[in-house]
């Protein structure tokens, strides 16, 4: 018994048939292969709304700041390098879907007109977040053409970040949980080191 000739189909037709769950000859069938498997069934486009990844949006923010300040590398003007980074970061932040408040920003030290503590940034939509920024950490390094200058941003849920207020710099001590109770900024550092060494069974060098 002669076989029926297989219908000729364009690649476009096959692709449309696969995505819609229909075989080349009628709903759900193709010559000699039976029903299309369920793995080819996809939800309608209107039911599969993409969710924006906030982390990827922030990559764009730091990228913009870095590229803008890169034009000032090695030109000896750290003020201009910092300003370029601030302008670029602020511009892109306005396009990010979030309701953000700058908790740690450029601050009074830099007399910054943008990205200052308390400034509202983002387009005002959720999520509600606290933001820490440093558009150009290492302004002098950038101006002198040296490595290791970076653009920085960090986000956290509203109220989760420590607000340093008007402080520019702070004295800080950090250590593991096992020595946390020994850390004291009011105690002379050699005494603190001796206590830590005693706790760990070693010697204070």
CSV table of C-alpha atoms in Angstrom, one decimal:
chain,number,residue,atom,x,y,z
A,1,UNK,CA,0.0,0.0,0.0
A,2,UNK,CA,1.6,3.3,-1.1
A,3,UNK,CA,2.4,5.8,1.7
A,4,UNK,CA,0.6,9.1,1.7
A,5,UNK,CA,3.0,11.9,0.7
A,6,UNK,CA,4.0,14.1,3.7
A,7,UNK,CA,2.7,17.6,3.3
A,8,UNK,CA,5.4,20.2,2.7
A,9,UNK,CA,5.5,22.8,5.4
A,10,UNK,CA,7.5,25.9,5.8
A,11,UNK,CA,9.6,26.3,8.9
A,12,UNK,CA,7.4,29.2,9.9
A,13,UNK,CA,4.3,27.0,9.7
A,14,UNK,CA,5.9,24.3,11.8
A,15,UNK,CA,7.0,26.8,14.4
A,16,UNK,CA,3.6,28.3,14.7
A,17,UNK,CA,2.0,24.9,14.9
A,18,UNK,CA,4.4,23.8,17.7
A,19,UNK,CA,3.8,26.9,19.8
A,20,UNK,CA,0.0,26.7,19.4
A,21,UNK,CA,-0.2,23.0,20.2
A,22,UNK,CA,-1.5,22.1,16.7
A,23,UNK,CA,0.1,19.6,14.4
A,24,UNK,CA,0.7,20.3,10.7
A,25,UNK,CA,-2.5,18.4,9.8
A,26,UNK,CA,-5.2,19.4,12.1
A,27,UNK,CA,-5.3,20.2,15.8
A,28,UNK,CA,-2.8,18.1,17.8
A,29,UNK,CA,-1.7,15.7,15.1
A,30,UNK,CA,1.2,15.3,12.6
A,31,UNK,CA,1.9,12.6,10.1
A,32,UNK,CA,3.1,9.4,11.8
A,33,UNK,CA,3.9,11.2,15.1
A,34,UNK,CA,0.6,11.3,17.0
A,35,UNK,CA,-0.2,14.2,19.3
A,36,UNK,CA,2.3,17.0,20.0
A,37,UNK,CA,3.6,16.6,23.6
A,38,UNK,CA,2.5,19.0,26.3
A,39,UNK,CA,6.0,20.5,26.6
A,40,UNK,CA,5.2,22.5,23.4
A,41,UNK,CA,2.2,24.2,25.0
A,42,UNK,CA,3.0,27.7,26.2
A,43,UNK,CA,0.8,30.2,28.0
A,44,UNK,CA,-0.5,33.1,26.0
A,45,UNK,CA,1.8,36.1,26.0
A,46,UNK,CA,-0.6,38.2,28.0
A,47,UNK,CA,-0.5,35.7,30.8
A,48,UNK,CA,3.3,35.6,31.1
A,49,UNK,CA,4.2,39.1,32.2
A,50,UNK,CA,7.9,39.4,32.8
A,51,UNK,CA,9.2,40.6,36.2
A,52,UNK,CA,12.0,43.2,36.2
A,53,UNK,CA,15.1,42.2,38.0
A,54,UNK,CA,16.1,45.1,40.2
A,55,UNK,CA,19.7,43.9,40.5
A,56,UNK,CA,20.1,44.2,36.7
A,57,UNK,CA,18.7,47.7,36.8
A,58,UNK,CA,21.3,48.7,39.4
A,59,UNK,CA,24.1,47.3,37.2
A,60,UNK,CA,23.0,49.9,34.6
A,61,UNK,CA,23.2,52.6,37.3
A,62,UNK,CA,26.8,51.9,38.4
A,63,UNK,CA,27.8,51.3,34.8
A,64,UNK,CA,26.5,54.8,33.8
A,65,UNK,CA,28.5,56.4,36.7
A,66,UNK,CA,31.7,54.5,35.8
A,67,UNK,CA,31.5,55.3,32.1
A,68,UNK,CA,30.9,59.0,32.8
A,69,UNK,CA,33.8,59.3,35.3
A,70,UNK,CA,36.1,57.3,33.0
A,71,UNK,CA,36.3,60.4,30.7
A,72,UNK,CA,38.2,62.1,33.5
A,73,UNK,CA,40.7,59.4,34.3
A,74,UNK,CA,44.2,60.8,34.5
A,75,UNK,CA,43.2,64.4,33.9
A,76,UNK,CA,43.9,65.6,37.4
A,77,UNK,CA,40.4,66.9,38.2
A,78,UNK,CA,38.8,64.8,40.9
A,79,UNK,CA,35.9,67.3,41.3
A,80,UNK,CA,34.9,67.0,37.7
A,81,UNK,CA,35.2,63.2,37.8
A,82,UNK,CA,33.0,62.9,40.8
A,83,UNK,CA,30.4,65.3,39.3
A,84,UNK,CA,30.2,63.3,36.1
A,85,UNK,CA,29.6,60.1,38.1
A,86,UNK,CA,26.9,61.8,40.2
A,87,UNK,CA,25.1,63.3,37.3
A,88,UNK,CA,25.1,60.0,35.4
A,89,UNK,CA,24.0,57.9,38.4
A,90,UNK,CA,21.2,60.3,39.3
A,91,UNK,CA,19.9,60.3,35.7
A,92,UNK,CA,19.6,56.5,35.4
A,93,UNK,CA,18.2,56.1,39.0
A,94,UNK,CA,15.2,58.2,38.0
A,95,UNK,CA,14.3,55.4,35.5
A,96,UNK,CA,14.4,52.5,38.0
A,97,UNK,CA,11.1,51.1,39.2
A,98,UNK,CA,11.4,51.7,43.0
A,99,UNK,CA,10.5,54.1,45.7
A,100,UNK,CA,13.9,54.9,47.2
A,101,UNK,CA,15.3,57.2,49.9
A,102,UNK,CA,19.0,57.9,50.0
A,103,UNK,CA,20.3,57.0,53.5
A,104,UNK,CA,24.0,57.2,52.8
A,105,UNK,CA,24.8,59.6,50.0
A,106,UNK,CA,27.2,62.3,48.9
A,107,UNK,CA,26.3,64.3,52.0
A,108,UNK,CA,27.1,67.7,53.3
A,109,UNK,CA,30.9,67.1,53.1
A,110,UNK,CA,30.8,67.2,49.3
A,111,UNK,CA,28.1,69.9,49.3
A,112,UNK,CA,26.2,67.7,46.8
A,113,UNK,CA,23.2,69.0,45.0
A,114,UNK,CA,22.2,65.5,44.1
A,115,UNK,CA,22.1,62.0,45.8
A,116,UNK,CA,22.2,63.7,49.2
A,117,UNK,CA,20.9,62.1,52.4
A,118,UNK,CA,17.1,62.0,52.4
A,119,UNK,CA,16.6,62.5,48.7
A,120,UNK,CA,13.8,60.5,47.0
A,121,UNK,CA,14.9,58.6,43.9
A,122,UNK,CA,13.3,56.1,41.5
A,123,UNK,CA,10.0,56.4,39.7
A,124,UNK,CA,8.0,56.1,43.0
A,125,UNK,CA,6.6,52.6,42.4
A,126,UNK,CA,7.3,49.6,44.7
A,127,UNK,CA,9.5,48.3,46.2
A,128,UNK,CA,10.1,50.8,49.0
A,129,UNK,CA,13.9,50.8,49.7
A,130,UNK,CA,16.7,52.5,51.5
A,131,UNK,CA,19.7,53.3,49.3
A,132,UNK,CA,23.4,53.9,49.9
A,133,UNK,CA,25.5,55.4,47.0
A,134,UNK,CA,29.0,56.4,46.2
A,135,UNK,CA,29.0,57.3,42.5
A,136,UNK,CA,32.8,57.5,42.5
A,137,UNK,CA,34.7,55.9,45.4
A,138,UNK,CA,38.3,56.9,44.8
A,139,UNK,CA,38.0,60.3,43.2
A,140,UNK,CA,41.8,61.0,43.6
A,141,UNK,CA,42.6,57.6,42.1
A,142,UNK,CA,40.5,58.3,39.1
A,143,UNK,CA,42.0,61.8,38.6
A,144,UNK,CA,45.5,60.5,38.8
A,145,UNK,CA,44.9,57.6,36.5
A,146,UNK,CA,45.4,55.0,39.2
A,147,UNK,CA,43.4,51.7,39.5
A,148,UNK,CA,40.7,50.7,42.0
A,149,UNK,CA,38.2,53.6,41.7
A,150,UNK,CA,34.7,52.1,41.7
A,151,UNK,CA,31.0,53.1,41.5
A,152,UNK,CA,29.0,51.8,44.4
A,153,UNK,CA,25.3,51.3,45.2
A,154,UNK,CA,23.5,49.2,47.8
A,155,UNK,CA,19.8,48.7,48.5
A,156,UNK,CA,17.8,47.3,51.4
A,157,UNK,CA,14.2,47.2,52.7
A,158,UNK,CA,13.0,50.5,54.1
A,159,UNK,CA,14.3,50.9,57.7
A,160,UNK,CA,17.0,48.2,57.3
A,161,UNK,CA,20.0,50.5,56.8
A,162,UNK,CA,21.8,52.3,59.5
A,163,UNK,CA,21.4,56.0,59.0
A,164,UNK,CA,24.6,57.8,60.0
A,165,UNK,CA,23.0,61.2,59.8
A,166,UNK,CA,25.5,64.1,59.2
A,167,UNK,CA,28.5,61.9,60.1
A,168,UNK,CA,31.3,61.8,57.5
A,169,UNK,CA,33.5,59.1,58.9
A,170,UNK,CA,33.2,56.9,61.9
A,171,UNK,CA,35.6,54.8,64.0
A,172,UNK,CA,34.6,51.2,63.6
A,173,UNK,CA,35.6,47.8,64.9
A,174,UNK,CA,34.6,44.5,63.4
A,175,UNK,CA,35.1,41.0,64.6
A,176,UNK,CA,33.5,37.6,64.8
A,177,UNK,CA,30.7,36.6,67.1
A,178,UNK,CA,33.2,34.9,69.5
A,179,UNK,CA,35.0,38.2,70.3
A,180,UNK,CA,32.1,40.7,69.8
A,181,UNK,CA,31.8,41.3,73.6
A,182,UNK,CA,35.5,42.3,73.8
A,183,UNK,CA,35.3,45.1,71.2
A,184,UNK,CA,35.2,48.5,72.8
A,185,UNK,CA,36.2,51.8,71.1
A,186,UNK,CA,36.8,53.5,74.5
A,187,UNK,CA,39.4,50.9,75.6
A,188,UNK,CA,43.0,51.3,74.4
A,189,UNK,CA,43.6,49.2,71.3
A,190,UNK,CA,46.6,47.2,72.8
A,191,UNK,CA,44.4,46.1,75.7
A,192,UNK,CA,41.6,45.0,73.3
A,193,UNK,CA,44.1,43.0,71.2
A,194,UNK,CA,45.5,41.4,74.4
A,195,UNK,CA,42.0,40.3,75.5
A,196,UNK,CA,41.3,38.9,72.0
A,197,UNK,CA,44.6,37.0,72.0
A,198,UNK,CA,43.8,35.5,75.5
A,199,UNK,CA,40.4,34.4,74.3
A,200,UNK,CA,41.8,32.7,71.3
A,201,UNK,CA,44.7,31.1,73.2
A,202,UNK,CA,47.4,32.9,71.3
A,203,UNK,CA,49.8,35.8,71.8
A,204,UNK,CA,49.4,39.5,71.2
A,205,UNK,CA,52.0,40.5,68.6
